[in-house]
Amino acid sequence: MILFLLKYFHFKICGCRRELFKPRRQILGMAVARAEIGIIGGTGVYSEDMLEGVRRYEVCTPYGKPSSKIVLGKYKGIGVAFLLRHGESHSIPPHKVNYRANADALKRLGVSRVIGIAAVGSLNEAMKPGDIVVPDQFIDMTKARVSTFYDGPKTIHVSMADPFCDQMRKAASMEIRRLGIRHHANGTYVCVEGPRFSTRAESRLWRLMKADVVGMTLAPEVTLAREVEMCYLTIATVTDYDCWKQSAVTAAEVARTMKKSTENVKAILEKLVPSLPRERECACKSALLGAGL
């Protein structure tokens, strides 16, 4: 039986960026578990039975509190940190998520790889509701989100030419294929501000831009991960054809499809987490090299 321990700790607010993202093993004299992989998702994806030695931590960062308590545990000997992007009662809309606090907290806990779970609408006839998409590109159409850790005086320009970790994407596609789940190994995700869904004119515009799926949570999550040199992967579930093809999209429709697909996402995570190579052989780990002015 898993014992849940509720722990509270606070991270020291410091002005130095180098110290700001430095993982700490001891907080207020208490031993804090470390994680290698962070999973950002929804309530349906996390299973208490998946992790051993579970502990829950309430974290405070210089950017405020993350969306939820962070659940730490072990899966097949690998440290995993799970965070609910929209809060424990799904009370945080996509444009109000504290993306910087989420990324900062995971980095401090030692996370080097992040798996983001998402629900998306399809802009591509071939990407059907229920399919899994592993994007390789994105377009940021958000308007009012803080998208960087570097507001000055230090200026950093990270490369986002290839925004997703190629090593993680290849591993994910291989495991999804082995599971026999219908999926697409690449695609372009256009991220919109939300919380409203697209107009028909916008939906047609996204298609003209050659986007394949549309969602509300990828940006700036993926960019912030790159700024702290964490690898990032999105596993996106198609919940509907956006309004370019069908009648108006509804939240109820999205929720129904996502609920049906939850078992697929959980199966993917259970296979993917232990299959990731221990060594990172990607550009993500040195994203800040040469990025400063």
Short mmCIF file of C-alpha atoms in Angstrom, two decimals, residues 88-293:
data_model
loop_
_atom_site.label_atom_id
_atom_site.label_comp_id
_atom_site.label_asym_id
_atom_site.label_seq_id
_atom_site.Cartn_x
_atom_site.Cartn_y
_atom_site.Cartn_z
CA GLU A 88 -6.12 19.46 -8.82
CA SER A 89 -9.71 20.47 -9.58
CA HIS A 90 -9.03 21.66 -13.14
CA SER A 91 -9.60 25.23 -11.96
CA ILE A 92 -6.79 26.95 -13.89
CA PRO A 93 -7.58 27.87 -17.51
CA PRO A 94 -4.75 27.58 -20.06
CA HIS A 95 -4.03 31.32 -20.24
CA LYS A 96 -3.69 31.50 -16.43
CA VAL A 97 -1.31 28.55 -15.90
CA ASN A 98 1.87 29.63 -14.10
CA TYR A 99 4.14 28.09 -16.71
CA ARG A 100 7.31 29.62 -15.27
CA ALA A 101 6.65 28.28 -11.78
CA ASN A 102 5.91 24.82 -13.19
CA ALA A 103 9.15 24.67 -15.17
CA ASP A 104 11.23 26.16 -12.37
CA ALA A 105 9.92 23.69 -9.79
CA LEU A 106 10.60 20.66 -11.99
CA LYS A 107 14.10 21.87 -12.79
CA ARG A 108 14.90 22.35 -9.10
CA LEU A 109 13.82 18.80 -8.37
CA GLY A 110 16.42 17.55 -10.84
CA VAL A 111 14.13 16.88 -13.80
CA SER A 112 16.00 16.76 -17.11
CA ARG A 113 13.19 15.46 -19.34
CA VAL A 114 9.58 16.65 -19.49
CA ILE A 115 6.62 14.86 -21.08
CA GLY A 116 3.67 17.17 -21.70
CA ILE A 117 0.25 15.56 -22.15
CA ALA A 118 -2.19 17.56 -24.28
CA ALA A 119 -5.63 17.48 -25.86
CA VAL A 120 -5.78 18.99 -29.36
CA GLY A 121 -8.15 19.61 -32.21
CA SER A 122 -7.24 18.28 -35.64
CA LEU A 123 -6.58 20.53 -38.63
CA ASN A 124 -5.50 17.60 -40.77
CA GLU A 125 -8.00 15.17 -42.27
CA ALA A 126 -5.61 12.27 -41.63
CA MET A 127 -5.37 12.99 -37.89
CA LYS A 128 -8.61 11.56 -36.54
CA PRO A 129 -10.22 11.89 -33.10
CA GLY A 130 -8.58 9.36 -30.80
CA ASP A 131 -5.25 9.46 -32.67
CA ILE A 132 -2.00 10.30 -30.87
CA VAL A 133 0.25 12.99 -32.36
CA VAL A 134 3.93 13.50 -31.46
CA PRO A 135 4.60 17.01 -32.80
CA ASP A 136 7.97 18.10 -34.14
CA GLN A 137 7.13 21.79 -34.69
CA PHE A 138 4.89 24.48 -33.23
CA ILE A 139 3.50 27.92 -34.01
CA ASP A 140 2.91 30.28 -31.09
CA MET A 141 -0.25 32.37 -31.51
CA THR A 142 -0.66 33.21 -27.83
CA LYS A 143 -0.94 36.88 -26.91
CA ALA A 144 -0.67 37.54 -23.18
CA ARG A 145 1.63 34.93 -21.64
CA VAL A 146 5.04 35.46 -20.07
CA SER A 147 7.22 33.36 -22.34
CA THR A 148 10.73 33.65 -20.90
CA PHE A 149 12.73 33.48 -17.70
CA TYR A 150 15.09 36.10 -19.04
CA ASP A 151 13.44 39.51 -18.65
CA GLY A 152 16.80 41.23 -18.14
CA PRO A 153 19.35 42.40 -17.34
CA LYS A 154 20.73 39.15 -18.82
CA THR A 155 19.51 38.53 -22.36
CA ILE A 156 19.20 34.99 -23.68
CA HIS A 157 18.11 33.91 -27.17
CA VAL A 158 17.65 30.13 -27.22
CA SER A 159 17.30 28.36 -30.54
CA MET A 160 13.85 26.88 -31.13
CA ALA A 161 14.49 25.66 -34.67
CA ASP A 162 13.83 22.12 -33.46
CA PRO A 163 11.72 22.71 -30.34
CA PHE A 164 11.09 19.11 -29.27
CA CYS A 165 13.72 16.64 -28.12
CA ASP A 166 14.46 14.38 -31.07
CA GLN A 167 15.75 11.58 -28.82
CA MET A 168 12.50 11.57 -26.84
CA ARG A 169 10.34 11.82 -29.95
CA LYS A 170 11.98 8.80 -31.54
CA ALA A 171 11.62 6.76 -28.35
CA ALA A 172 7.95 7.74 -28.00
CA SER A 173 7.10 6.88 -31.60
CA MET A 174 8.76 3.49 -31.26
CA GLU A 175 6.85 2.59 -28.08
CA ILE A 176 3.52 3.84 -29.46
CA ARG A 177 4.05 1.76 -32.60
CA ARG A 178 4.79 -1.33 -30.49
CA LEU A 179 1.56 -0.77 -28.57
CA GLY A 180 -0.37 -0.74 -31.85
CA ILE A 181 -1.93 2.66 -31.17
CA ARG A 182 -2.79 4.76 -34.20
CA HIS A 183 -0.40 7.72 -34.14
CA HIS A 184 1.46 10.31 -36.18
CA ALA A 185 5.22 10.66 -35.61
CA ASN A 186 5.34 14.35 -36.49
CA GLY A 187 3.12 17.36 -36.96
CA THR A 188 2.86 21.09 -36.33
CA TYR A 189 0.98 22.26 -33.24
CA VAL A 190 -0.45 25.78 -33.31
CA CYS A 191 -0.92 27.09 -29.77
CA VAL A 192 -3.69 29.63 -29.24
CA GLU A 193 -4.46 31.81 -26.24
CA GLY A 194 -7.78 30.31 -25.21
CA PRO A 195 -9.79 29.60 -23.24
CA ARG A 196 -12.23 29.99 -26.13
CA PHE A 197 -12.10 27.72 -29.14
CA SER A 198 -11.20 29.00 -32.62
CA THR A 199 -13.55 30.80 -34.99
CA ARG A 200 -14.07 29.13 -38.37
CA ALA A 201 -11.96 31.84 -40.00
CA GLU A 202 -9.12 31.16 -37.55
CA SER A 203 -9.40 27.42 -38.04
CA ARG A 204 -9.11 27.87 -41.80
CA LEU A 205 -6.12 30.19 -41.24
CA TRP A 206 -4.31 27.59 -39.13
CA ARG A 207 -4.76 25.13 -42.00
CA LEU A 208 -3.34 27.64 -44.47
CA MET A 209 -0.33 27.93 -42.14
CA LYS A 210 0.16 24.16 -42.54
CA ALA A 211 -0.57 23.46 -38.87
CA ASP A 212 -1.83 19.94 -38.12
CA VAL A 213 -3.32 20.34 -34.65
CA VAL A 214 -4.48 23.21 -32.45
CA GLY A 215 -4.26 23.44 -28.67
CA MET A 216 -3.87 25.89 -25.79
CA THR A 217 -1.08 24.66 -23.51
CA LEU A 218 2.14 24.06 -25.45
CA ALA A 219 3.45 27.62 -25.38
CA PRO A 220 5.31 28.83 -23.43
CA GLU A 221 5.75 25.47 -21.67
CA VAL A 222 8.05 24.09 -24.38
CA THR A 223 10.10 27.32 -24.60
CA LEU A 224 10.65 27.57 -20.85
CA ALA A 225 11.83 23.96 -20.76
CA ARG A 226 14.43 24.80 -23.41
CA GLU A 227 15.57 27.87 -21.44
CA VAL A 228 16.48 25.67 -18.47
CA GLU A 229 17.94 22.94 -20.69
CA MET A 230 15.24 20.34 -20.06
CA CYS A 231 14.26 18.02 -22.91
CA TYR A 232 10.60 18.35 -23.88
CA LEU A 233 8.14 16.03 -25.61
CA THR A 234 4.41 16.41 -26.25
CA ILE A 235 2.03 13.47 -26.45
CA ALA A 236 -1.13 14.97 -27.92
CA THR A 237 -4.50 13.25 -28.13
CA VAL A 238 -6.79 14.39 -30.94
CA THR A 239 -10.22 15.01 -29.42
CA ASP A 240 -12.08 16.49 -32.40
CA TYR A 241 -11.81 17.98 -35.84
CA ASP A 242 -11.64 21.71 -35.27
CA CYS A 243 -14.53 23.82 -36.59
CA TRP A 244 -13.06 24.01 -40.12
CA LYS A 245 -14.62 20.58 -40.69
CA GLN A 246 -17.34 20.01 -38.13
CA SER A 247 -19.95 21.86 -36.14
CA ALA A 248 -18.76 23.99 -33.24
CA VAL A 249 -16.37 22.26 -30.85
CA THR A 250 -17.63 21.85 -27.27
CA ALA A 251 -15.78 21.27 -24.01
CA ALA A 252 -18.02 18.25 -23.34
CA GLU A 253 -16.93 16.64 -26.61
CA VAL A 254 -13.25 17.19 -25.78
CA ALA A 255 -13.72 15.69 -22.30
CA ARG A 256 -15.52 12.60 -23.65
CA THR A 257 -12.81 11.80 -26.19
CA MET A 258 -10.00 12.47 -23.74
CA LYS A 259 -11.60 10.14 -21.20
CA LYS A 260 -11.76 7.35 -23.79
CA SER A 261 -8.10 7.91 -24.71
CA THR A 262 -6.74 8.09 -21.17
CA GLU A 263 -5.85 4.40 -21.07
CA ASN A 264 -3.81 4.81 -24.27
CA VAL A 265 -1.86 7.71 -22.78
CA LYS A 266 -1.21 5.80 -19.54
CA ALA A 267 -0.01 2.77 -21.52
CA ILE A 268 2.35 4.98 -23.52
CA LEU A 269 3.81 6.53 -20.36
CA GLU A 270 4.32 3.14 -18.73
CA LYS A 271 6.34 1.96 -21.74
CA LEU A 272 8.10 5.23 -22.54
CA VAL A 273 9.47 6.21 -19.13
CA PRO A 274 11.73 3.14 -18.67
CA SER A 275 12.70 3.07 -22.37
CA LEU A 276 14.31 6.49 -22.44
CA PRO A 277 18.14 6.27 -22.60
CA ARG A 278 19.82 7.31 -19.36
CA GLU A 279 22.26 9.54 -21.25
CA ARG A 280 20.90 12.55 -23.09
CA GLU A 281 22.34 12.63 -26.59
CA CYS A 282 20.59 15.77 -27.79
CA ALA A 283 21.11 19.51 -28.14
CA CYS A 284 18.60 20.28 -25.36
CA LYS A 285 21.16 19.72 -22.60
CA SER A 286 23.36 22.57 -23.87
CA ALA A 287 20.66 24.95 -25.14
CA LEU A 288 22.15 27.94 -23.29
CA LEU A 289 25.60 27.48 -24.82
CA GLY A 290 26.19 30.53 -26.98
CA ALA A 291 22.67 31.86 -26.35
CA GLY A 292 23.69 34.85 -24.25
CA LEU A 293 24.72 38.33 -25.37
#
